Amino acid sequence: MFCGFVKMILKKGTAETMNRITEADKLIEMLETAGHEAYYVGGCVRDFLRAQTGADIDVTTSATPDEMKEVFAGLRYFETGIQHGTLTVLTPDDAHRPIEITTFRTDGAYTDNRHPDTVRFVRNLEEDLARRDFTINAMAMDRKGEAIDIYEGQTDLQAGLIRAVGDPDRRFQEDALRILRALRFAAVLDRGGESFAIEAATEAAMFRNKELLRNISAERIYAELKKLITGPYAGIVIRRYVEIIGVFIPELLPMKGFEQHNPYHKYDVLEHCVRAMEVVEGAGFAEGYQMKLAALLHDVAKPQKFFLDENGVGHMYGHAAAGEEMVRNILNRLKADNETKKRVCMLVKYHDLVFQEDRRLLKKWMNRYTPEMLLEILHIKRADNLATGNMSEELAQKFDRIEAEIRAILEEEQCFSVKDLAVDGSDLMAVAGGLSDQRWQTSGPWIRSLLQALLDDVIEGTLPNEKEALTARAAELLKKAD
Ligand code: ATP
Ligand code: MG
């Protein structure tokens, strides 16, 4: 039915994709010529059928790892996944995006809810497809474009359904990460502007088996979470499945249904945070998932810090600082990388910074936080306000003006940090050399303080950023110091 499909994709795809499919075709052909079977499989077939490309191309074959090595003896390959049957082959024309080729295999018994005790190489495709997680991920396609679809993956793909292959309870008990993978696919996959749904029996089994996620390593959970949270339907998924995500981020659970009793807020804490996550945009520096995580978690400490005043109004003083602490714990637990921890914690800590349209203040903050971080904070702040459901057009415009102002300071290369000053430490040493005071004759922390004092004056506008004026002012300050 799907004969010629690859060719259709070739016409639609980008030059890069066309090139990759041509390259993969060659590898498949090499295996076939040597008497083996080989097929496109898994995510790439799903995406081809949705006329989407971009995911990695995976190939599955009847050839054993040793047989593959024979076939690809003339090419470069890596053997990192060889014990699971995977050879990573660098194709001659596209060496920077290798193609993974895996021997048909079936998984042995699972005793720990995450790893098969053994993997067994098999000679037929059907057995290989049976070990795959969801029907939409369990299709193969030959080189001519013919789909091999035993589990009606195409029907589910068209209907937008995520359905476990086989008995869902058993499949989630084998590898509980699949529960989170279902959520990830629901968050990421799109069909004409609509999200995918999780089929009812699969969904019920996910809820039943959710506690098994505790057996899964933080690394595997975090890798799926990063993909989930940047999906276009992440908000829908988090709202519906917070009890499942709550198994590894229990801090989300008290946020659900937590009313804020505050005229600025229409929504409970979780709904507010999910909305912030949905609307936050990358500031162009932090990774998308870092901004999304920060937005989702920015008010995580609100339930803990909440109190009602005598007028029945809710307050959450200190929730940003407490939130930073909680988010650090969450990210440590998930084994997030240090850069992510630093950025997300910083964004949570400063999400309630009060911005003013004041060029001097903005320059001081650009110096204190770095311009990149300041823009990120501004973006979180804007998302936070938007997610109250009450942001005025006036405030939105104010955020736009502040962002424009920060970008203008950068573009005009205005001075906001000591390294932008027209003098440096050695200039100050030279100034000090002309003075008799012995204190300034050797370098020391006084240089940093003096540069900072000059910077303050430049930002205030009381001193031009010119060498002559700066050295004169430096001499004056040194003479004054006692
Ligand atoms: P992506 O677009 O993110 O690459 P993908 O479907 O290719 O999506 P991968 O994690 O790359 O997802 O996995 C490749 C294929 O391997 C899947 O399509 C699925 O068939 C199978 N698979 C991956 N992880 C599991 C798992 N935990 N249990 C069963 N099958 C899995
Ligand atoms: Mg993949």
Short mmCIF file of C-alpha atoms and ligand atoms in Angstrom, two decimals:
data_model
loop_
_atom_site.label_atom_id
_atom_site.label_comp_id
_atom_site.label_asym_id
_atom_site.label_seq_id
_atom_site.Cartn_x
_atom_site.Cartn_y
_atom_site.Cartn_z
CA MET A 1 0.00 0.00 0.00
CA PHE A 2 2.83 2.36 0.77
CA CYS A 3 4.90 1.45 -2.24
CA GLY A 4 6.97 4.32 -3.40
CA PHE A 5 6.52 6.10 -0.11
CA VAL A 6 10.18 6.81 0.38
CA LYS A 7 10.21 8.48 -3.00
CA MET A 8 7.30 10.66 -1.99
CA ILE A 9 9.16 11.69 1.16
CA LEU A 10 12.22 12.33 -0.91
CA LYS A 11 10.31 14.87 -2.92
CA LYS A 12 8.92 16.52 0.20
CA GLY A 13 11.97 16.34 2.41
CA THR A 14 14.85 18.67 2.79
CA ALA A 15 18.06 18.06 0.91
CA GLU A 16 19.58 16.73 4.12
CA THR A 17 16.81 14.19 4.63
CA MET A 18 16.96 13.10 1.01
CA ASN A 19 20.63 12.55 1.39
CA ARG A 20 20.17 10.53 4.56
CA ILE A 21 17.50 8.30 3.10
CA THR A 22 19.65 7.68 0.05
CA GLU A 23 22.54 6.79 2.34
CA ALA A 24 20.39 4.47 4.48
CA ASP A 25 19.02 2.86 1.31
CA LYS A 26 22.58 2.04 0.32
CA LEU A 27 23.30 0.34 3.65
CA ILE A 28 20.07 -1.66 3.44
CA GLU A 29 20.95 -2.66 -0.09
CA MET A 30 24.39 -3.82 1.02
CA LEU A 31 22.80 -6.05 3.65
CA GLU A 32 20.29 -7.40 1.14
CA THR A 33 22.99 -8.12 -1.40
CA ALA A 34 24.76 -10.20 1.25
CA GLY A 35 21.55 -12.21 1.66
CA HIS A 36 20.12 -10.54 4.78
CA GLU A 37 16.85 -8.74 5.40
CA ALA A 38 16.92 -5.10 6.47
CA TYR A 39 14.22 -2.50 7.13
CA TYR A 40 13.67 0.99 8.38
CA VAL A 41 12.07 0.64 11.80
CA GLY A 42 10.57 2.47 14.77
CA GLY A 43 10.43 6.25 15.08
CA CYS A 44 11.64 6.98 11.57
CA VAL A 45 8.88 4.89 9.95
CA ARG A 46 6.31 6.59 12.16
CA ASP A 47 7.66 9.95 11.08
CA PHE A 48 7.92 9.03 7.39
CA LEU A 49 4.26 8.03 7.48
CA ARG A 50 3.37 11.38 9.00
CA ALA A 51 5.39 12.99 6.22
CA GLN A 52 7.73 14.27 8.88
CA THR A 53 11.41 13.73 9.11
CA GLY A 54 14.24 14.76 11.31
CA ALA A 55 14.40 11.90 13.79
CA ASP A 56 17.30 9.54 13.64
CA ILE A 57 17.07 6.79 11.10
CA ASP A 58 17.09 3.31 12.61
CA VAL A 59 17.48 0.15 10.61
CA THR A 60 16.79 -3.39 11.78
CA THR A 61 18.27 -6.48 10.15
CA SER A 62 18.35 -10.25 10.24
CA ALA A 63 22.16 -10.06 10.10
CA THR A 64 23.96 -10.80 13.37
CA PRO A 65 26.48 -8.26 14.62
CA ASP A 66 29.32 -10.31 13.18
CA GLU A 67 27.57 -10.59 9.84
CA MET A 68 26.99 -6.83 9.83
CA LYS A 69 30.66 -6.20 10.47
CA GLU A 70 31.49 -8.36 7.49
CA VAL A 71 29.07 -6.45 5.24
CA PHE A 72 30.33 -3.06 6.38
CA ALA A 73 33.99 -3.98 6.50
CA GLY A 74 34.77 -1.21 3.99
CA LEU A 75 32.99 1.50 6.02
CA ARG A 76 33.67 3.12 9.36
CA TYR A 77 31.50 1.97 12.25
CA PHE A 78 31.30 2.04 16.04
CA GLU A 79 30.59 -0.99 18.16
CA THR A 80 29.38 0.81 21.29
CA GLY A 81 25.98 -0.93 21.32
CA ILE A 82 27.16 -4.23 19.98
CA GLN A 83 26.09 -6.38 22.94
CA HIS A 84 22.50 -5.27 22.17
CA GLY A 85 23.06 -5.94 18.50
CA THR A 86 23.60 -2.33 17.40
CA LEU A 87 26.27 -1.25 15.00
CA THR A 88 26.58 2.49 14.34
CA VAL A 89 27.63 2.93 10.75
CA LEU A 90 29.10 6.05 9.24
CA THR A 91 27.95 6.26 5.66
CA PRO A 92 30.50 7.41 3.10
CA ASP A 93 28.65 10.58 2.07
CA ASP A 94 27.17 11.63 5.38
CA ALA A 95 29.68 10.75 8.01
CA HIS A 96 28.45 13.25 10.59
CA ARG A 97 25.05 11.59 11.12
CA PRO A 98 25.61 7.89 11.62
CA ILE A 99 22.87 5.32 11.12
CA GLU A 100 22.14 2.71 13.79
CA ILE A 101 21.58 -0.79 12.54
CA THR A 102 20.35 -3.37 15.02
CA THR A 103 19.98 -7.12 14.69
CA PHE A 104 16.38 -8.39 15.01
CA ARG A 105 16.08 -9.24 18.64
CA THR A 106 13.65 -10.20 21.28
CA ASP A 107 13.89 -9.36 24.93
CA GLY A 108 14.20 -12.10 27.56
CA ALA A 109 12.43 -11.99 30.91
CA TYR A 110 12.29 -8.69 32.81
CA THR A 111 12.77 -9.01 36.53
CA ASP A 112 13.56 -5.42 37.46
CA ASN A 113 10.93 -3.43 35.48
CA ARG A 114 13.58 -1.83 33.34
CA HIS A 115 16.05 -4.19 31.68
CA PRO A 116 15.54 -7.46 29.97
CA ASP A 117 17.70 -10.05 31.73
CA THR A 118 18.94 -11.13 28.33
CA VAL A 119 18.49 -10.08 24.75
CA ARG A 120 18.26 -12.78 22.15
CA PHE A 121 18.99 -12.25 18.50
CA VAL A 122 16.29 -13.69 16.28
CA ARG A 123 15.91 -14.26 12.60
CA ASN A 124 12.51 -12.75 11.96
CA LEU A 125 11.19 -9.24 11.93
CA GLU A 126 7.86 -10.10 13.61
CA GLU A 127 9.56 -11.00 16.86
CA ASP A 128 11.56 -7.80 16.78
CA LEU A 129 8.45 -5.68 16.26
CA ALA A 130 6.69 -7.43 19.15
CA ARG A 131 9.22 -6.10 21.69
CA ARG A 132 8.57 -2.46 20.71
CA ASP A 133 6.58 -0.16 22.96
CA PHE A 134 3.68 1.35 21.01
CA THR A 135 1.90 0.32 17.82
CA ILE A 136 2.96 3.55 16.10
CA ASN A 137 6.58 2.69 16.95
CA ALA A 138 6.32 -0.94 15.91
CA MET A 139 6.26 -0.60 12.15
CA ALA A 140 8.96 -1.38 9.67
CA MET A 141 9.36 -0.32 6.06
CA ASP A 142 11.41 -1.84 3.32
CA ARG A 143 13.64 0.00 0.91
CA LYS A 144 10.88 0.28 -1.68
CA GLY A 145 8.53 1.90 0.79
CA GLU A 146 6.34 -1.08 1.67
CA ALA A 147 5.19 -0.93 5.30
CA ILE A 148 5.24 -4.00 7.57
CA ASP A 149 2.55 -3.22 10.07
CA ILE A 150 1.45 -6.15 12.20
CA TYR A 151 -0.10 -4.15 15.05
CA GLU A 152 -2.16 -1.71 12.99
CA GLY A 153 0.20 1.12 13.72
CA GLN A 154 -0.99 3.02 10.66
CA THR A 155 -4.59 2.95 11.86
CA ASP A 156 -3.51 4.26 15.27
CA LEU A 157 -1.29 6.84 13.66
CA GLN A 158 -4.19 8.13 11.61
CA ALA A 159 -6.48 8.12 14.62
CA GLY A 160 -3.81 9.81 16.76
CA LEU A 161 -3.68 7.01 19.31
CA ILE A 162 -0.82 5.81 21.48
CA ARG A 163 -1.49 2.16 22.21
CA ALA A 164 0.81 -0.38 23.83
CA VAL A 165 1.86 -3.35 21.76
CA GLY A 166 0.26 -6.37 23.45
CA ASP A 167 -0.93 -6.41 27.05
CA PRO A 168 -0.24 -2.93 28.48
CA ASP A 169 0.14 -4.07 32.10
CA ARG A 170 2.75 -6.60 31.08
CA ARG A 171 4.56 -4.14 28.86
CA PHE A 172 4.76 -1.49 31.58
CA GLN A 173 5.85 -4.08 34.10
CA GLU A 174 8.66 -5.16 31.78
CA ASP A 175 9.94 -1.61 31.42
CA ALA A 176 8.20 1.12 33.37
CA LEU A 177 9.93 3.84 31.39
CA ARG A 178 7.36 3.10 28.69
CA ILE A 179 4.78 4.84 30.92
CA LEU A 180 6.74 8.04 30.63
CA ARG A 181 7.47 7.43 26.94
CA ALA A 182 3.71 7.30 26.31
CA LEU A 183 3.42 10.72 27.94
CA ARG A 184 6.36 11.98 25.91
CA PHE A 185 4.81 10.88 22.61
CA ALA A 186 1.46 12.39 23.67
CA ALA A 187 3.22 15.70 24.36
CA VAL A 188 5.29 15.73 21.20
CA LEU A 189 3.27 14.18 18.39
CA ASP A 190 0.98 16.42 16.43
CA ARG A 191 -1.59 15.64 13.79
CA GLY A 192 -2.82 18.70 12.03
CA GLY A 193 -2.81 20.91 15.08
CA GLU A 194 -4.22 18.28 17.46
CA SER A 195 -2.52 16.18 20.07
CA PHE A 196 -2.41 12.38 20.17
CA ALA A 197 -4.45 10.61 22.83
CA ILE A 198 -3.46 7.60 24.88
CA GLU A 199 -5.75 4.66 24.20
CA ALA A 200 -8.01 3.88 27.19
CA ALA A 201 -6.65 0.46 28.22
CA THR A 202 -3.06 1.70 27.83
CA GLU A 203 -3.85 4.77 29.91
CA ALA A 204 -5.54 2.75 32.66
CA ALA A 205 -2.48 0.48 32.84
CA MET A 206 -0.21 3.51 33.07
CA PHE A 207 -2.04 4.75 36.14
CA ARG A 208 -2.09 1.28 37.66
CA ASN A 209 1.64 0.75 37.19
CA LYS A 210 2.91 4.27 37.76
CA GLU A 211 4.77 3.42 40.98
CA LEU A 212 7.09 1.18 38.97
CA LEU A 213 8.69 4.35 37.60
CA ARG A 214 10.58 4.39 40.91
CA ASN A 215 12.68 1.52 39.55
CA ILE A 216 13.84 3.56 36.58
CA SER A 217 17.15 5.40 36.61
CA ALA A 218 17.11 9.18 36.88
CA GLU A 219 19.05 9.46 33.63
CA ARG A 220 16.42 7.63 31.59
CA ILE A 221 13.59 9.59 33.23
CA TYR A 222 15.27 12.93 32.69
CA ALA A 223 15.99 12.19 29.01
CA GLU A 224 12.28 11.56 28.38
CA LEU A 225 11.18 14.47 30.55
CA LYS A 226 13.28 16.91 28.53
CA LYS A 227 11.55 15.81 25.35
CA LEU A 228 8.10 15.77 26.98
CA ILE A 229 8.33 19.27 28.36
CA THR A 230 9.24 20.88 25.05
CA GLY A 231 6.43 19.12 23.19
CA PRO A 232 3.61 21.31 21.86
CA TYR A 233 1.11 19.39 24.00
CA ALA A 234 3.15 19.20 27.21
CA GLY A 235 0.55 21.28 29.05
CA ILE A 236 -2.29 18.91 28.18
CA VAL A 237 -0.19 15.95 29.30
CA ILE A 238 0.91 17.48 32.60
CA ARG A 239 -2.64 18.49 33.50
CA ARG A 240 -4.03 15.05 32.80
CA TYR A 241 -1.16 12.92 34.10
CA VAL A 242 0.29 14.92 36.98
CA GLU A 243 -0.15 11.90 39.28
CA ILE A 244 2.21 9.94 37.06
CA ILE A 245 4.79 12.72 36.74
CA GLY A 246 4.35 13.20 40.49
CA VAL A 247 5.99 9.81 41.06
CA PHE A 248 9.34 11.38 40.24
CA ILE A 249 8.48 15.06 40.87
CA PRO A 250 6.19 14.77 43.91
CA GLU A 251 6.61 18.52 44.46
CA LEU A 252 4.05 19.05 41.67
CA LEU A 253 1.28 17.28 43.55
CA PRO A 254 0.48 19.89 46.23
CA MET A 255 0.36 22.55 43.48
CA LYS A 256 -2.69 20.92 41.93
CA GLY A 257 -5.89 22.52 43.17
CA PHE A 258 -3.97 24.92 45.40
CA GLU A 259 -6.01 28.13 45.28
CA GLN A 260 -4.03 31.34 45.52
CA HIS A 261 -6.73 33.61 47.03
CA ASN A 262 -5.20 36.51 45.24
CA PRO A 263 -6.94 38.96 42.92
CA TYR A 264 -4.05 38.76 40.45
CA HIS A 265 -4.45 35.06 39.98
CA LYS A 266 -7.30 33.28 38.23
CA TYR A 267 -5.84 29.79 38.43
CA ASP A 268 -4.58 27.33 41.01
CA VAL A 269 -0.80 27.05 41.34
CA LEU A 270 -0.36 24.08 39.01
CA GLU A 271 -2.61 25.50 36.30
CA HIS A 272 -0.79 28.82 36.56
CA CYS A 273 2.62 27.15 36.23
CA VAL A 274 1.52 24.94 33.35
CA ARG A 275 0.22 28.01 31.56
CA ALA A 276 3.52 29.80 32.14
CA MET A 277 5.32 26.76 30.72
CA GLU A 278 3.05 26.80 27.68
CA VAL A 279 3.64 30.44 26.86
CA VAL A 280 7.28 30.87 27.79
CA GLU A 281 9.55 31.53 24.87
CA GLY A 282 13.21 30.87 24.66
CA ALA A 283 15.25 33.99 25.18
CA GLY A 284 17.74 32.63 22.71
CA PHE A 285 20.34 31.59 25.27
CA ALA A 286 18.92 28.98 27.59
CA GLU A 287 17.85 25.73 25.99
CA GLY A 288 14.12 25.48 25.40
CA TYR A 289 13.69 22.73 27.97
CA GLN A 290 15.48 24.81 30.60
CA MET A 291 13.06 27.71 30.15
CA LYS A 292 10.12 25.26 30.20
CA LEU A 293 11.35 23.57 33.39
CA ALA A 294 11.87 26.91 35.06
CA ALA A 295 8.39 28.09 34.09
CA LEU A 296 6.75 24.86 35.26
CA LEU A 297 8.56 24.94 38.59
CA HIS A 298 8.76 28.67 39.28
CA ASP A 299 6.03 28.62 41.95
CA VAL A 300 6.77 25.17 43.32
CA ALA A 301 7.20 26.56 46.85
CA LYS A 302 3.93 28.45 46.91
CA PRO A 303 1.93 25.78 48.72
CA GLN A 304 4.63 25.68 51.38
CA LYS A 305 4.92 29.46 51.80
CA PHE A 306 1.25 30.28 51.62
CA PHE A 307 -0.64 32.23 54.25
CA LEU A 308 -3.93 34.12 54.29
CA ASP A 309 -3.93 37.64 55.70
CA GLU A 310 -6.74 39.10 57.82
CA ASN A 311 -8.51 40.26 54.64
CA GLY A 312 -8.56 36.77 53.21
CA VAL A 313 -5.86 37.57 50.65
CA GLY A 314 -3.20 34.93 49.99
CA HIS A 315 0.52 35.75 50.21
CA MET A 316 3.57 33.70 49.44
CA TYR A 317 6.52 35.73 50.68
CA GLY A 318 9.85 34.04 50.13
CA HIS A 319 8.46 31.50 47.67
CA ALA A 320 11.06 32.34 45.02
CA ALA A 321 14.04 31.66 47.29
CA ALA A 322 12.40 28.56 48.77
CA GLY A 323 11.52 27.47 45.24
CA GLU A 324 15.13 27.71 44.17
CA GLU A 325 16.06 25.29 46.95
CA MET A 326 13.31 22.86 46.00
CA VAL A 327 14.19 23.03 42.31
CA ARG A 328 17.83 22.34 43.11
CA ASN A 329 16.72 19.20 44.96
CA ILE A 330 14.49 18.13 42.08
CA LEU A 331 17.22 18.62 39.50
CA ASN A 332 19.82 16.90 41.66
CA ARG A 333 17.49 13.96 42.02
CA LEU A 334 16.95 13.84 38.25
CA LYS A 335 20.73 14.09 37.72
CA ALA A 336 20.35 17.15 35.50
CA ASP A 337 23.55 18.65 34.13
CA ASN A 338 25.18 21.54 35.99
CA GLU A 339 24.38 24.14 33.36
CA THR A 340 20.68 23.28 33.58
CA LYS A 341 20.75 23.36 37.37
CA LYS A 342 22.42 26.75 37.35
CA ARG A 343 20.08 28.35 34.82
CA VAL A 344 16.81 26.88 36.09
CA CYS A 345 17.61 27.66 39.74
CA MET A 346 18.59 31.20 38.81
CA LEU A 347 15.37 31.72 36.86
CA VAL A 348 13.24 30.42 39.73
CA LYS A 349 15.11 32.51 42.26
CA TYR A 350 14.71 35.76 40.35
CA HIS A 351 11.37 35.23 38.66
CA ASP A 352 9.77 37.97 40.71
CA LEU A 353 12.38 40.61 40.05
CA VAL A 354 10.58 43.92 39.53
CA PHE A 355 11.71 45.45 36.26
CA GLN A 356 11.63 49.16 35.67
CA GLU A 357 12.07 51.15 32.53
CA ASP A 358 15.27 52.69 33.73
CA ARG A 359 18.33 52.34 31.56
CA ARG A 360 20.72 52.76 34.47
CA LEU A 361 19.06 50.06 36.52
CA LEU A 362 18.96 47.73 33.52
CA LYS A 363 22.70 48.23 32.96
CA LYS A 364 23.41 47.43 36.59
CA TRP A 365 21.37 44.26 36.29
CA MET A 366 23.03 43.33 33.01
CA ASN A 367 26.29 43.59 34.89
CA ARG A 368 25.03 41.65 37.90
CA TYR A 369 23.16 38.83 36.09
CA THR A 370 24.73 39.01 32.60
CA PRO A 371 22.56 40.25 29.72
CA GLU A 372 21.70 36.68 28.68
CA MET A 373 20.35 35.78 32.08
CA LEU A 374 18.53 39.08 32.45
CA LEU A 375 16.68 38.44 29.19
CA GLU A 376 15.82 34.95 30.36
CA ILE A 377 14.50 36.31 33.65
CA LEU A 378 12.43 38.83 31.70
CA HIS A 379 10.96 36.05 29.57
CA ILE A 380 10.03 33.96 32.60
CA LYS A 381 8.54 37.04 34.18
CA ARG A 382 6.46 37.81 31.11
CA ALA A 383 5.24 34.18 30.97
CA ASP A 384 4.44 34.34 34.69
CA ASN A 385 2.33 37.45 34.21
CA LEU A 386 0.64 36.13 31.11
CA ALA A 387 -0.24 32.94 33.00
CA THR A 388 -2.13 34.80 35.73
CA GLY A 389 -4.88 35.24 33.16
CA ASN A 390 -4.94 38.93 34.08
CA MET A 391 -2.03 40.54 32.28
CA SER A 392 -2.89 43.95 30.89
CA GLU A 393 -1.92 45.03 27.39
CA GLU A 394 -0.08 47.89 29.09
CA LEU A 395 2.14 45.49 31.05
CA ALA A 396 2.81 43.40 27.93
CA GLN A 397 4.00 46.53 26.16
CA LYS A 398 6.15 47.46 29.11
CA PHE A 399 7.92 44.08 28.89
CA ASP A 400 8.44 44.61 25.16
CA ARG A 401 9.97 48.03 25.78
CA ILE A 402 12.28 46.67 28.49
CA GLU A 403 13.47 43.90 26.22
CA ALA A 404 14.06 46.38 23.41
CA GLU A 405 16.01 48.56 25.83
CA ILE A 406 18.28 45.67 26.91
CA ARG A 407 18.89 44.72 23.30
CA ALA A 408 19.63 48.35 22.40
CA ILE A 409 22.21 48.61 25.18
CA LEU A 410 23.88 45.54 23.72
CA GLU A 411 23.63 46.70 20.14
CA GLU A 412 24.95 50.17 20.88
CA GLU A 413 27.78 48.48 22.77
CA GLN A 414 27.13 50.66 25.75
CA CYS A 415 29.23 50.22 28.81
CA PHE A 416 27.65 48.08 31.55
CA SER A 417 30.52 45.99 32.89
CA VAL A 418 34.09 46.70 33.96
CA LYS A 419 35.41 44.99 30.88
CA ASP A 420 33.60 47.60 28.75
CA LEU A 421 35.46 50.45 30.48
CA ALA A 422 37.99 52.40 28.43
CA VAL A 423 40.56 51.65 31.16
CA ASP A 424 41.73 48.42 32.71
CA GLY A 425 43.74 47.32 35.74
CA SER A 426 47.09 48.18 34.21
CA ASP A 427 45.91 51.73 33.41
CA LEU A 428 44.97 52.13 37.06
CA MET A 429 48.38 50.79 38.14
CA ALA A 430 49.97 53.41 35.90
CA VAL A 431 47.86 56.14 37.51
CA ALA A 432 48.79 54.84 40.97
CA GLY A 433 52.48 54.73 40.00
CA GLY A 434 52.42 58.52 39.76
CA LEU A 435 51.21 58.82 43.34
CA SER A 436 53.43 58.57 46.36
CA ASP A 437 51.03 56.45 48.42
CA GLN A 438 52.63 53.01 48.88
CA ARG A 439 49.26 51.24 49.20
CA TRP A 440 48.60 51.48 45.47
CA GLN A 441 52.05 50.36 44.29
CA THR A 442 51.19 46.67 44.22
CA SER A 443 48.17 45.15 42.57
CA GLY A 444 45.35 43.98 44.84
CA PRO A 445 41.61 44.02 45.38
CA TRP A 446 41.70 47.82 45.29
CA ILE A 447 41.89 47.62 41.48
CA ARG A 448 38.62 45.73 41.19
CA SER A 449 36.90 48.15 43.62
CA LEU A 450 38.20 51.15 41.75
CA LEU A 451 37.07 49.81 38.37
CA GLN A 452 33.64 49.13 39.90
CA ALA A 453 33.47 52.70 41.25
CA LEU A 454 34.33 54.06 37.80
CA LEU A 455 31.72 51.79 36.22
CA ASP A 456 29.07 53.06 38.64
CA ASP A 457 29.84 56.63 37.60
CA VAL A 458 29.75 55.76 33.90
CA ILE A 459 26.41 53.99 34.28
CA GLU A 460 25.04 56.91 36.30
CA GLY A 461 26.05 59.14 33.41
CA THR A 462 28.27 61.37 35.56
CA LEU A 463 31.47 60.24 33.83
CA PRO A 464 32.15 59.62 30.13
CA ASN A 465 33.65 56.25 29.23
CA GLU A 466 36.86 57.84 27.94
CA LYS A 467 40.35 57.05 29.04
CA GLU A 468 41.38 60.55 30.01
CA ALA A 469 38.30 61.25 32.09
CA LEU A 470 38.47 57.82 33.72
CA THR A 471 42.14 58.07 34.71
CA ALA A 472 41.59 61.58 36.07
CA ARG A 473 38.66 60.34 38.15
CA ALA A 474 40.71 57.31 39.27
CA ALA A 475 43.53 59.59 40.51
CA GLU A 476 40.99 61.73 42.32
CA LEU A 477 39.45 58.70 44.04
CA LEU A 478 42.86 57.29 45.01
CA LYS A 479 43.93 60.58 46.49
CA LYS A 480 40.68 60.84 48.43
CA ALA A 481 41.01 57.35 49.87
CA ASP A 482 42.46 57.23 53.31
P1 ATP B 1 12.51 9.85 18.54
O1 ATP B 1 11.82 10.63 17.52
O2 ATP B 1 12.56 10.53 19.85
O3 ATP B 1 13.85 9.29 18.16
P2 ATP B 1 11.75 7.10 18.56
O4 ATP B 1 10.42 6.44 18.43
O5 ATP B 1 12.77 6.85 17.51
O6 ATP B 1 11.50 8.62 18.75
P3 ATP B 1 13.69 6.11 20.37
O7 ATP B 1 13.81 6.31 21.83
O8 ATP B 1 14.75 6.64 19.49
O9 ATP B 1 12.29 6.67 19.97
O10 ATP B 1 13.54 4.54 20.14
C1 ATP B 1 13.56 3.94 18.86
C2 ATP B 1 12.56 2.81 18.77
O11 ATP B 1 12.93 1.77 19.68
C3 ATP B 1 11.15 3.17 19.17
O12 ATP B 1 10.42 3.69 18.08
C4 ATP B 1 10.59 1.85 19.66
O13 ATP B 1 10.22 1.04 18.58
C5 ATP B 1 11.78 1.22 20.32
N1 ATP B 1 11.91 1.52 21.76
C6 ATP B 1 12.64 2.49 22.33
N2 ATP B 1 12.56 2.46 23.67
C7 ATP B 1 11.76 1.41 23.96
C8 ATP B 1 11.31 0.83 25.18
N3 ATP B 1 11.64 1.34 26.37
N4 ATP B 1 10.50 -0.26 25.09
C9 ATP B 1 10.16 -0.79 23.89
N5 ATP B 1 10.55 -0.27 22.72
C10 ATP B 1 11.34 0.81 22.74
MG MG B 2 14.83 7.54 17.54
#
